[in-house]
Coordinates of C-alpha atoms and ligand atoms in Angstrom, one line a residue:
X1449 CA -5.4 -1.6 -14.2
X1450 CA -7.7 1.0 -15.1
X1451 CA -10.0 2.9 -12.7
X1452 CA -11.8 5.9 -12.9
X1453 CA -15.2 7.3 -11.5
X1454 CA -18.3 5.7 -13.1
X1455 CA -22.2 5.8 -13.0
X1456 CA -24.6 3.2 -12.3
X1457 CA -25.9 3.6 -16.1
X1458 CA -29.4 1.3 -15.8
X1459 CA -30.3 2.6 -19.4
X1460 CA -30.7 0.3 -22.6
X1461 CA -28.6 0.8 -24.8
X1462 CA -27.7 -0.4 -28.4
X1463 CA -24.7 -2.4 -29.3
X1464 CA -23.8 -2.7 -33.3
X1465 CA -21.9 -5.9 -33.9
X1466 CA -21.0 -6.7 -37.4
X1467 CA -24.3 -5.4 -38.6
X1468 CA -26.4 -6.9 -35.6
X1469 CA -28.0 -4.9 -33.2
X1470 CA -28.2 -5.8 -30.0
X1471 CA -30.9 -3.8 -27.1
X1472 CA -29.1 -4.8 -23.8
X1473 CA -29.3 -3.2 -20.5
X1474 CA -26.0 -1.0 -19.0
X1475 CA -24.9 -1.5 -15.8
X1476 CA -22.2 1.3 -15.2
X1477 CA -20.4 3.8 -17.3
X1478 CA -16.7 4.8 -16.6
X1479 CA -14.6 6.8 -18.4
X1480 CA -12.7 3.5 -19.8
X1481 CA -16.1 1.4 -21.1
X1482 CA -19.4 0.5 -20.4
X1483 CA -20.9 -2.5 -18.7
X1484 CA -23.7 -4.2 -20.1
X1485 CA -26.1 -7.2 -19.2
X1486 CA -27.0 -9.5 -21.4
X1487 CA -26.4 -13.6 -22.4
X1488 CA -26.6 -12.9 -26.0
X1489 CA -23.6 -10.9 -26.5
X1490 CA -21.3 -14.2 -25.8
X1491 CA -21.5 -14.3 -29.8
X1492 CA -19.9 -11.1 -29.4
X1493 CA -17.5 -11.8 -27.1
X1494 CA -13.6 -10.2 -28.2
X1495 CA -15.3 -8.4 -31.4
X1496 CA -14.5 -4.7 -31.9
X1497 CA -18.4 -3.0 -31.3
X1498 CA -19.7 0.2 -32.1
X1499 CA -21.9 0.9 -28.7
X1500 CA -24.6 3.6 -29.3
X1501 CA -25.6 5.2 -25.5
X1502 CA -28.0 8.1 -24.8
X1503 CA -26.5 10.4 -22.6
X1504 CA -27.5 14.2 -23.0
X1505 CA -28.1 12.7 -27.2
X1506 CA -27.6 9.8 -28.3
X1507 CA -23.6 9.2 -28.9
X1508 CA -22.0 5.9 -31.2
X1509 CA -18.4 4.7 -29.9
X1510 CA -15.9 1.9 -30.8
X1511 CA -14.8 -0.6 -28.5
X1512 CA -13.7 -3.8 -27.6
X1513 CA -16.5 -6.1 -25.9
X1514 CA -15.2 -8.8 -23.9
X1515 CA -17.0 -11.2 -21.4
X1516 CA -16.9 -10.3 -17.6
X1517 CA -19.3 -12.8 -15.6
X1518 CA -21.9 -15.1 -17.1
X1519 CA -23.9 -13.0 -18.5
X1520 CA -22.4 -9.9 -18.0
X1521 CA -19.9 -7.4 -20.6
X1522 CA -17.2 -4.8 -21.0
X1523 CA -17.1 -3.0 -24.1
X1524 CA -13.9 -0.8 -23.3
X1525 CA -13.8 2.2 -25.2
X1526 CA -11.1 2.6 -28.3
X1527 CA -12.1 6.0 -29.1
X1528 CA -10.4 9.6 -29.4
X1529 CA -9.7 11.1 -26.0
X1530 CA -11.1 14.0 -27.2
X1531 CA -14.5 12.5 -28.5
X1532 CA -14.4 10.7 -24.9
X1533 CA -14.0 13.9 -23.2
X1534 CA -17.0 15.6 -24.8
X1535 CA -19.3 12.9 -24.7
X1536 CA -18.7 10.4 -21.5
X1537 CA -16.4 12.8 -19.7
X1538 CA -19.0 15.9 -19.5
X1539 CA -21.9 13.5 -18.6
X1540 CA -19.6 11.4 -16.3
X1541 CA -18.7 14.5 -14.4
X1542 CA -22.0 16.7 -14.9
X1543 CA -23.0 13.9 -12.2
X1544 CA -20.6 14.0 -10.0
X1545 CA -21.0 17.8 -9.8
X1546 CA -24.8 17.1 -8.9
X1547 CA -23.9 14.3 -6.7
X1548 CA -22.0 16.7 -4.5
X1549 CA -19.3 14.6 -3.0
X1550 CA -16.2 12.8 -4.4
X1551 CA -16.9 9.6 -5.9
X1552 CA -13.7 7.8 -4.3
X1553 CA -14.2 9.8 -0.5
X1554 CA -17.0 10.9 -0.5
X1555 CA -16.1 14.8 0.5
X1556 CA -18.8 17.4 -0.3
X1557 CA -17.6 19.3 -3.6
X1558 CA -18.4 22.1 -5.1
X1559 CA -19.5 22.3 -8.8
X1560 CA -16.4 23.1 -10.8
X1561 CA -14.0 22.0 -8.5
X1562 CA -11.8 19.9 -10.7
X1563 CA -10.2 17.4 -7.9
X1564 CA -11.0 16.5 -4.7
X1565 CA -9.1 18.7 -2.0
X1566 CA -9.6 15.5 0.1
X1567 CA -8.1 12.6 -1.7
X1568 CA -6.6 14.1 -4.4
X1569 CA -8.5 12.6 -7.1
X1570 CA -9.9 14.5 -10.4
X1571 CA -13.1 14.5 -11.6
X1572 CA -12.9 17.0 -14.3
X1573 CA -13.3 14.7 -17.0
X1574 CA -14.4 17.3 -19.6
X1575 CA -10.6 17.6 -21.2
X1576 CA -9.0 15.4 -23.8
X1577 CA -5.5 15.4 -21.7
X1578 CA -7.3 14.2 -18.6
X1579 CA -9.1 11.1 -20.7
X1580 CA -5.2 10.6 -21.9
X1581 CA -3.8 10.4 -19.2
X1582 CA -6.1 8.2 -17.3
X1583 CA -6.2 6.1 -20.3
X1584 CA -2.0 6.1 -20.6
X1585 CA -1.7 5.4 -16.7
X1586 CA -4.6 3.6 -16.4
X1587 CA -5.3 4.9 -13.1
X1588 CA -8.3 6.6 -11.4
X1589 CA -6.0 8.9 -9.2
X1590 CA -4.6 11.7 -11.0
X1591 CA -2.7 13.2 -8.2
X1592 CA 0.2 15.1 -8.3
X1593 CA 1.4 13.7 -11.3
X1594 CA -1.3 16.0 -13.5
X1595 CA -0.6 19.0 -11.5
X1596 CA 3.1 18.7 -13.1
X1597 CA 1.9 17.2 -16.2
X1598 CA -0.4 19.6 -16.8
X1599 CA -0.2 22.6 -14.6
X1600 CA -2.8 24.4 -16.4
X1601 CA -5.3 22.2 -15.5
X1602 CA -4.8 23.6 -11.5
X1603 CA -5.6 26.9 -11.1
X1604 CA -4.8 26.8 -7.6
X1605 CA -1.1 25.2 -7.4
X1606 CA -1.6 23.7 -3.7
X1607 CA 2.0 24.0 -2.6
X1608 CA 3.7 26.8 -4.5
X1609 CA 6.7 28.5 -3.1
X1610 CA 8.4 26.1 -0.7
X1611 CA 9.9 26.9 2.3
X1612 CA 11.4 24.1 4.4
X1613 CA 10.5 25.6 8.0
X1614 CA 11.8 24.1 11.6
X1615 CA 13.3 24.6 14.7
X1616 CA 13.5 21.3 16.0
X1617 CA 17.2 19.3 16.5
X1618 CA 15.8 16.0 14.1
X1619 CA 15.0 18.9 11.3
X1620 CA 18.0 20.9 11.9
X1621 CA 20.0 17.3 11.3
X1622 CA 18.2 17.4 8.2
X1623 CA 19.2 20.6 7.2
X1624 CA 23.0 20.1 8.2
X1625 CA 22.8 16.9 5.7
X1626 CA 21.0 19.0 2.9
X1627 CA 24.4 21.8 3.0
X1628 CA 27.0 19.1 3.4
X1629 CA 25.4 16.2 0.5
X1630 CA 24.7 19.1 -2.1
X1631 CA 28.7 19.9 -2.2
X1632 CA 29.4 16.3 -4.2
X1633 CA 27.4 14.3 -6.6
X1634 CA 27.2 10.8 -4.7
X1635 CA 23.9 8.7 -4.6
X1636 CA 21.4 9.9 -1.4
X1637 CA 19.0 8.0 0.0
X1638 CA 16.0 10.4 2.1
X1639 CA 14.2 7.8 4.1
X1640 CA 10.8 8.8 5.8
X1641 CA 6.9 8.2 6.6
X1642 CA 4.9 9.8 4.4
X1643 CA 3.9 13.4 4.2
X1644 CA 7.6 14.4 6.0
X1645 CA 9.0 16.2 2.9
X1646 CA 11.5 13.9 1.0
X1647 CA 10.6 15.3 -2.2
X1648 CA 11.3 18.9 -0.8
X1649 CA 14.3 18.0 1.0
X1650 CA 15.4 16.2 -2.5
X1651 CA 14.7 19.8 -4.2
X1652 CA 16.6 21.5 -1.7
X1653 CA 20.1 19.3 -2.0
X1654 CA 19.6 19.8 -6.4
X1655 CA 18.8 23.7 -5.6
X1656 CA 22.1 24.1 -3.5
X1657 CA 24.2 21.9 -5.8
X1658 CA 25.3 22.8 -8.8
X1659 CA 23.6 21.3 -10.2
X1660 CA 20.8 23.9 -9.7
X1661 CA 20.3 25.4 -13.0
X1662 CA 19.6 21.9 -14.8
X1663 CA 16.6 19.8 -14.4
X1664 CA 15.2 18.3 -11.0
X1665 CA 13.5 15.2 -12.5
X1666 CA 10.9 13.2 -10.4
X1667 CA 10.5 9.5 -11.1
X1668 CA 7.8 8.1 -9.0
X1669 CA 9.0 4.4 -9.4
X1670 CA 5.2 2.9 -7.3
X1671 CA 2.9 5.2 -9.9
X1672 CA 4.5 4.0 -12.9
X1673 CA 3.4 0.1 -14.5
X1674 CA 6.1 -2.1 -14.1
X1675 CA 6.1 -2.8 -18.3
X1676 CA 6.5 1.2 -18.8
X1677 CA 9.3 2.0 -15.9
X1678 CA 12.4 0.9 -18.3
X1679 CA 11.0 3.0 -21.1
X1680 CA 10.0 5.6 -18.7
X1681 CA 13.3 5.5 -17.6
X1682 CA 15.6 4.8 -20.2
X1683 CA 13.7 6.0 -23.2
X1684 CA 13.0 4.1 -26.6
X1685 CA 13.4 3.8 -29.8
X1686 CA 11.1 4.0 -33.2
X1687 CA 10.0 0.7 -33.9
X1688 CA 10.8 -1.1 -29.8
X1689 CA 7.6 -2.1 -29.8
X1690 CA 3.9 -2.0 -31.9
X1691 CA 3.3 1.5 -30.6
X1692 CA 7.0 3.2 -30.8
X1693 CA 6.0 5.5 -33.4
X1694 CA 9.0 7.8 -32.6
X1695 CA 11.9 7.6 -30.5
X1696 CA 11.3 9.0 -26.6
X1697 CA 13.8 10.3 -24.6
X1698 CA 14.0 8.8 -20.9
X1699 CA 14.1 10.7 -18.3
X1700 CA 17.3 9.7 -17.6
X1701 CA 18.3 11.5 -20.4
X1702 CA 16.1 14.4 -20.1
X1703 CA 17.5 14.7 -16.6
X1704 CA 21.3 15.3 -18.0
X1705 CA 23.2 17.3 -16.1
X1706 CA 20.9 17.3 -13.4
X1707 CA 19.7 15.4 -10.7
X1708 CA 16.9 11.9 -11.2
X1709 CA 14.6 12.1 -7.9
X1710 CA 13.5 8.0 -7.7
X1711 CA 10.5 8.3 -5.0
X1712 CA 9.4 5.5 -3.7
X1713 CA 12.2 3.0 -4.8
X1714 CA 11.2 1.0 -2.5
X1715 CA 8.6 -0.1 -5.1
X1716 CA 10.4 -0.3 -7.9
X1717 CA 10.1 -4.3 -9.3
X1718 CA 13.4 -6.3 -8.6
X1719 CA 13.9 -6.8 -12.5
X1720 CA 13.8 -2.8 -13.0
X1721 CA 16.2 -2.6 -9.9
X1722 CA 18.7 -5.1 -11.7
X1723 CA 18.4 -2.5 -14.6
X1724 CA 19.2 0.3 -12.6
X1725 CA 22.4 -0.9 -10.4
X1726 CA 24.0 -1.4 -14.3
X1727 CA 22.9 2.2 -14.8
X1728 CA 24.7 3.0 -11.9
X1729 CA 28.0 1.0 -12.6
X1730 CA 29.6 3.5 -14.8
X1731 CA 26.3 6.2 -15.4
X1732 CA 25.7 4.6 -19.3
X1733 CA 22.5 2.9 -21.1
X1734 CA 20.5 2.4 -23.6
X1735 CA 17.6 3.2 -25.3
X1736 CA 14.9 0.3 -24.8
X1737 CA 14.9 -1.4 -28.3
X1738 CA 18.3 0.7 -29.4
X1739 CA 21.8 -0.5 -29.5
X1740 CA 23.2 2.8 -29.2
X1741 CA 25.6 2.8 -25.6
X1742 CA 24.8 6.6 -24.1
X1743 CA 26.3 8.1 -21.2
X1744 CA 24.0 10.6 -18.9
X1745 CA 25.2 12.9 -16.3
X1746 CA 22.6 12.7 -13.2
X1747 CA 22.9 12.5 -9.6
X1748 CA 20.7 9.8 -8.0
X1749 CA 18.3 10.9 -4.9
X1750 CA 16.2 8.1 -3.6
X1751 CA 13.4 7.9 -1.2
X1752 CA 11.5 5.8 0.7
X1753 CA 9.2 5.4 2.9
X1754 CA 9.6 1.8 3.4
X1755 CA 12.2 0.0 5.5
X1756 CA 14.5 -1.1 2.9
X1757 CA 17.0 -3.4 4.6
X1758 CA 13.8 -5.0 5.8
X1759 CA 13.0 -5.3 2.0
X1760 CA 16.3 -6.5 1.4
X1761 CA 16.1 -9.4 4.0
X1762 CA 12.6 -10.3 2.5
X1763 CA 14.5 -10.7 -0.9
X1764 CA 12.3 -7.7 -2.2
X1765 CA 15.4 -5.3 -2.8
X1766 CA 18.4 -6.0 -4.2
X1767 CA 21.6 -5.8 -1.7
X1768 CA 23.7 -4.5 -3.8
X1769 CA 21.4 -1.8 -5.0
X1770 CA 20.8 -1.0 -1.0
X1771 CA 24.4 -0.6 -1.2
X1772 CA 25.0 1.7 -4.0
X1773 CA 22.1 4.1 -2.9
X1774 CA 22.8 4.1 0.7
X1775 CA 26.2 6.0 0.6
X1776 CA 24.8 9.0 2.3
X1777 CA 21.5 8.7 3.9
X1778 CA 19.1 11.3 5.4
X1779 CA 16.5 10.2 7.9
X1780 CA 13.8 12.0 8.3
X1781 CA 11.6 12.0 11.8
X1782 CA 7.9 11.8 11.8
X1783 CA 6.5 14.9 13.2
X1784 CA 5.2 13.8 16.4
X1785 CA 9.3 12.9 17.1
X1786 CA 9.8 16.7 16.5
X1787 CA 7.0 18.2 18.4
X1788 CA 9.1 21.4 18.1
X1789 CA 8.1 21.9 15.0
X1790 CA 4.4 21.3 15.0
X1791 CA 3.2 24.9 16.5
X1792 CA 6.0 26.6 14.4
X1793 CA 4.8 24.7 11.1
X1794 CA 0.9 25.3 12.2
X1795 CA 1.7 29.4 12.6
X1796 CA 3.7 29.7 8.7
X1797 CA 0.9 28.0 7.4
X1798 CA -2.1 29.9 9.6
X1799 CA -0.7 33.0 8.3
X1800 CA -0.2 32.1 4.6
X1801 CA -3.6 30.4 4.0
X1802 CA -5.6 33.7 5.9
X1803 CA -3.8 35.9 4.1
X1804 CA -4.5 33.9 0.7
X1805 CA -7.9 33.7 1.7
X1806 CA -8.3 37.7 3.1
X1807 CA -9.4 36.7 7.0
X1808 CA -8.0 38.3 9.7
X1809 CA -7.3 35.2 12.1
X1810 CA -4.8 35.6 14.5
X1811 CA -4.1 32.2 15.8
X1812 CA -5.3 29.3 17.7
X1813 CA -7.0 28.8 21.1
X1814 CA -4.6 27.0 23.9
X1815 CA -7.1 24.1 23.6
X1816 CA -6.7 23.9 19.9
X1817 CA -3.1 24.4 20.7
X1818 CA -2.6 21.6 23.0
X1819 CA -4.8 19.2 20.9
X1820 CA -2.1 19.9 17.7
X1821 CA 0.3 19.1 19.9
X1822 CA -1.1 15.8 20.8
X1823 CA -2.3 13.9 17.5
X1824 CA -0.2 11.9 16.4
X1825 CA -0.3 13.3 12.6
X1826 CA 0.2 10.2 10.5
X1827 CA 0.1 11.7 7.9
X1828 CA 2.7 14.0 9.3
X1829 CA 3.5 17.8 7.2
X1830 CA 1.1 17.0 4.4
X1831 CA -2.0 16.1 6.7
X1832 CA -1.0 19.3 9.0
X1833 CA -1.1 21.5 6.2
X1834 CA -4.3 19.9 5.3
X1835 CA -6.0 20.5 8.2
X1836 CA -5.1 24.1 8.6
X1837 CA -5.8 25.1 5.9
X1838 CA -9.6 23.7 5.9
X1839 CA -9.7 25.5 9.2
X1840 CA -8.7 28.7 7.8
X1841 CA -11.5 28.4 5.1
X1842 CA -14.1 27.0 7.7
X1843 CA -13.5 29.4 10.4
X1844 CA -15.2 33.0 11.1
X1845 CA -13.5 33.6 14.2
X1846 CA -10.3 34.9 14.8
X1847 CA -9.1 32.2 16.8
X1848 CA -9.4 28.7 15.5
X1849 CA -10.9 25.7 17.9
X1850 CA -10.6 22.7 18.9
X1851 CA -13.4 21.7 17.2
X1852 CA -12.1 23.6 13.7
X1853 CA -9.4 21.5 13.6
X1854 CA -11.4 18.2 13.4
X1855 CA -8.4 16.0 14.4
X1856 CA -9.2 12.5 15.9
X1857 CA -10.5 11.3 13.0
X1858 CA -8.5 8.1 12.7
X1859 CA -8.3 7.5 16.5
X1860 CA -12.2 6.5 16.4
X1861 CA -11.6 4.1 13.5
X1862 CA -13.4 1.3 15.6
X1863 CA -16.6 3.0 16.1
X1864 CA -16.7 4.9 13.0
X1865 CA -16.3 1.6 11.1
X1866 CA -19.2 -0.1 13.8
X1867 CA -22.8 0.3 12.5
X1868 CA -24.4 2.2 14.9
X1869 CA -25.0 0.4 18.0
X1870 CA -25.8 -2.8 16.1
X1871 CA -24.3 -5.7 17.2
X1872 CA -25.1 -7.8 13.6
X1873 CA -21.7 -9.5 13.0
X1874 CA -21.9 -9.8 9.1
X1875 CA -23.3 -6.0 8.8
X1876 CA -20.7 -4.8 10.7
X1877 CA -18.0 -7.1 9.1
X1878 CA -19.2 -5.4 6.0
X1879 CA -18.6 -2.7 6.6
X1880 CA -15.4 -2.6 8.0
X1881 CA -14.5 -4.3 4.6
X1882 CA -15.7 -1.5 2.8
X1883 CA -14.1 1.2 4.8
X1884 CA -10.7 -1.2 4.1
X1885 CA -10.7 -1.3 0.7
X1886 CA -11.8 2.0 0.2
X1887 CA -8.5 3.2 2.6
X1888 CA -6.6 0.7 0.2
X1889 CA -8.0 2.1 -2.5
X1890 CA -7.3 5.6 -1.7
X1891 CA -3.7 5.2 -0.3
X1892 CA -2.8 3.1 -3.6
X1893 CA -4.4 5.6 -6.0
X1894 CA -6.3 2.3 -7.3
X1895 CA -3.5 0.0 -8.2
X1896 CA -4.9 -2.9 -7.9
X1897 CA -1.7 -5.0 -7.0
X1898 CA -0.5 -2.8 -4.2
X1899 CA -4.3 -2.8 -2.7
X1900 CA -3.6 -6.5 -3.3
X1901 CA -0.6 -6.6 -1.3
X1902 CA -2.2 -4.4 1.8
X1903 CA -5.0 -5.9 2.1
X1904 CA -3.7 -9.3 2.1
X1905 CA -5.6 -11.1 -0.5
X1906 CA -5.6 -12.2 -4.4
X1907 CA -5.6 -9.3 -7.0
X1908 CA -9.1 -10.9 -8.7
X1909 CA -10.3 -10.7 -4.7
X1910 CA -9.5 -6.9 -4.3
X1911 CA -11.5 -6.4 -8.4
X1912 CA -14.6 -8.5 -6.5
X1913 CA -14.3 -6.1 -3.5
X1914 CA -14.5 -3.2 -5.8
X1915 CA -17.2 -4.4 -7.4
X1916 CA -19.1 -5.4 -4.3
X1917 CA -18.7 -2.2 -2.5
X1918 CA -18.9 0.0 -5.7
X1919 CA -15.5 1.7 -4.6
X1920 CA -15.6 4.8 -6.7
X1921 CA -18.6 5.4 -8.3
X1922 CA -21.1 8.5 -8.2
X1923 CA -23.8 8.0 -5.7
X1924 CA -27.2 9.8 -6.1
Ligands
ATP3308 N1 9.5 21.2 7.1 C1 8.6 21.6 6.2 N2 8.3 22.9 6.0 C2 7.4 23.3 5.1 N3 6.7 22.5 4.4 C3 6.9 21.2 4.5 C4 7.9 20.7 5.4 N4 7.9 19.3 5.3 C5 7.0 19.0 4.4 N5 6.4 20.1 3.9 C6 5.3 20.2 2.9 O1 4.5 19.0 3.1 C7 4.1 18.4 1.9 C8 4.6 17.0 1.9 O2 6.0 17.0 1.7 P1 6.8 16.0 0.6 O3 5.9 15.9 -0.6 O4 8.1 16.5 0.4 O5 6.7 14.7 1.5 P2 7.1 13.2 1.2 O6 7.9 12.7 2.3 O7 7.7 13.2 -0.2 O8 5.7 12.5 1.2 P3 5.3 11.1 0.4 O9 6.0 10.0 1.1 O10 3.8 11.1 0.7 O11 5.6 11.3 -1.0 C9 4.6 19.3 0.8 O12 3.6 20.3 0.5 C10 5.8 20.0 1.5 O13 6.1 21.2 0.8
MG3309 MG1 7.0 12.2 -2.0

């Protein structure tokens, strides 16, 4: 699946098929091809075009054109990242700049902001390794996976030094479990709701082990393709497939002597699983496409944030793998089952963004206290952090309110979905399908499969909703 931002692109434009020019109209630009309107092109239908398009000057790229409704075609680009970068990339995102909100949330930006502090998403598109790595993953969400890809990219890490904080007995548990699983080296399964820190509490058993001076490896088994997590994985070796240039090492491997963080295993496809539980039999494997038997030294920490013996009675995980990875388990509790730790959390991170930032607050009001207490914080840590720290920037008092905090937002789902006070069935059906395939959209990072799978409908339904409701592209 490939998504990125794109641009209604109502231009003509020229497309150069073995020595025939064609004068069509676009339709939309992305960073991945152009769509273009026009019957004629069937003849060109699967041939490798040169596309010439004027953006701030007229620019020529290869691609692939390949029909995508009756009259209507993709001509995906084949070009250099780097030639994408500097031509569709710096027009694609000199829009969204002077659109001024995010393309997939629609939050107001600010020009050279590189990601959306909303959603996550990037929309610097001006650098080669961003074009590469939406065109490896072929996703629109570059979330956390650039930041640790390419930490340059972020001047502002978003959660530098760590500190797990909490008073409450459900964290406490937590921390107990962390001291006593980092003494040995068997599997551990974290199991929690989003935004509870598994990853960090995975970080915190490898830094107390002994682990702790070799590599803490993240796999997140949902954000890689099914037909790259083996590879990914395992590694490979020159000539495995058409574009093994060179062997890679897995990161299995590259994890050696350390410990393999599998998030979100619940994901991970049933025939990858299989792969895995042999892994796990006696720790050896091979190279995708090699013959070579290799032995690596990891520990296994799993999460999940899925129920996974329900998974397992729906036939979706394997038993036996539930078996191996469940030997010690942590559970983690959502935050509003440790209210304890909500005030204590809000304080740390009060005092760390306003001193970041240079304001003197000194806390919050009681109302703003007691409403903190209250939410239910579905998004739990991460969404708390989140909305402190867009008080702290909002505020110029020294006491943050109620109102600063702006929490509620999901409890008025109904009537912020409703259109006004209209009582039009199919307008307000509308949009309520817009809002949920945009959620989908966002929570899934635009796989297509997943968004599938939450919203309940066919994969070529969720591309049609896309398309319908123009999830992702630059307004204005
Ligand atoms: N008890 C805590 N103290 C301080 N920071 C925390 C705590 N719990 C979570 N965080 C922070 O909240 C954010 C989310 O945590 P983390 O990424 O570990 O959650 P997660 O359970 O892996 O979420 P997801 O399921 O969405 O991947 C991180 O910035 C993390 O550092
Ligand atoms: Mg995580």
């Amino acid at each position: 699946m490939r998504l990125s931002a794109r641009i209604k692109y109502e231009n003509n434009v020229f497309i150069d098929c073995h020595r025939e020019i064609f004068s069509v109209r676009g339709v939309n630009l992305s960073l991945l091809g152009l769509k273009v309107k026009d019957k004629a092109l069937s003849v060109c239908d699967h041939e490798d075009v040169v596309v010439i398009i004027e953006l701030e000057e007229d620019v020529s790229l290869r691609g692939k054109i390949t029909r995508f409704r009756e009259d209507e075609f993709v001509i995906t680009f084949n070009e250099d990242p780097d030639l994408i970068a500097s031509t569709v990339g710096k027009y694609l995102t000199s829009k969204i700049y002077k659109s001024g909100v995010c393309p997939f949330c629609s939050k107001k930006i600010e020009e050279g902001e590189r990601y959306c502090r909303r959603c996550g998403m990037f929309f610097d598109y001006t650098k080669p390794e961003v074009v590469r790595f939406i065109q490896e993953f072929k996703v629109g969400k570059i979330f956390y996976d650039l930041l640790v890809e390419h930490p340059e990219e972020i001047e502002e890490k978003l959660e530098d030094r760590k500190e797990f904080i909490g008073v409450s007995n459900g964290i406490k548990k937590v921390f107990d479990l962390i001291r006593k699983y980092a003494t040995n080296d068997y599997p551990v399964l974290i199991v929690g709701e989003t935004g509870t820190g598994k990853e960090l509490t995975a970080r915190a058993i490898h830094e107390r082990s002994k682990r702790a001076d070799k590599p803490f490896v993240v796999v997140n088994c949902a954000a890689i393709p099914e037909n790259l997590l083996e590879s990914e994985l395992f590694g490979y070796e020159k000539g495995a497939f058409t574009d093994a240039h060179r062997r890679k090492i897995g990161r299995i491997e590259f994890a050696n002597g350390g410990t393999l963080f599998l998030d979100e295993i619940g994901d991970m496809p049933v025939s990858m699983q299989a792969k895995l539980l042999r892994f796990l039999e006696d720790y050896t494997f091979t190279r995708v496409g090699g013959n070579e038997t290799l032995h690596a030294n990891v520990r296994i920490i799993a999460a999940t944030n899925v129920n996974l013996e329900e998974a397992v009675k729906k036939g979706k995980f394997r038993e036996d793998l539930y078996y191996r990875l469940n030997v010690l388990t942590i559970n983690i509790p959502p935050l509003r089952e440790r209210k304890e730790d909500i005030m204590v959390l809000a304080k740390y991170f009060l005092n760390r963004y306003a001193k970041e930032t240079g304001k003197d607050i000194k806390g919050f009001t009681p109302e703003a206290e007691e409403a903190l207490l209250n939410y239910s914080w579905p998004g739990n840590v991460r969404e708390l952090i989140n909305v402190i720290r867009k008080a702290v920037v909002l505020t110029e008092n020294t006491y943050i309110s109620e109102k600063e905090l702006n929490l509620r937002r999901e409890d008025v789902d109904t009537a912020y979905c409703l259109n006004g006070h209209s009582l039009n069935l199919k307008e307000n059906i509308e949009k309520v399908e817009r809002e949920l395939v945009r959620r989908a959209f966002l929570k899934t990072g635009g796989n297509i499969t997943k968004m599938a799978k939450l919203l309940g409908i066919s994969r070529p339904k969720v591309y049609t909703l896309i398309e319908k409701h123009r999830i992702g592209e630059v307004s204005g």
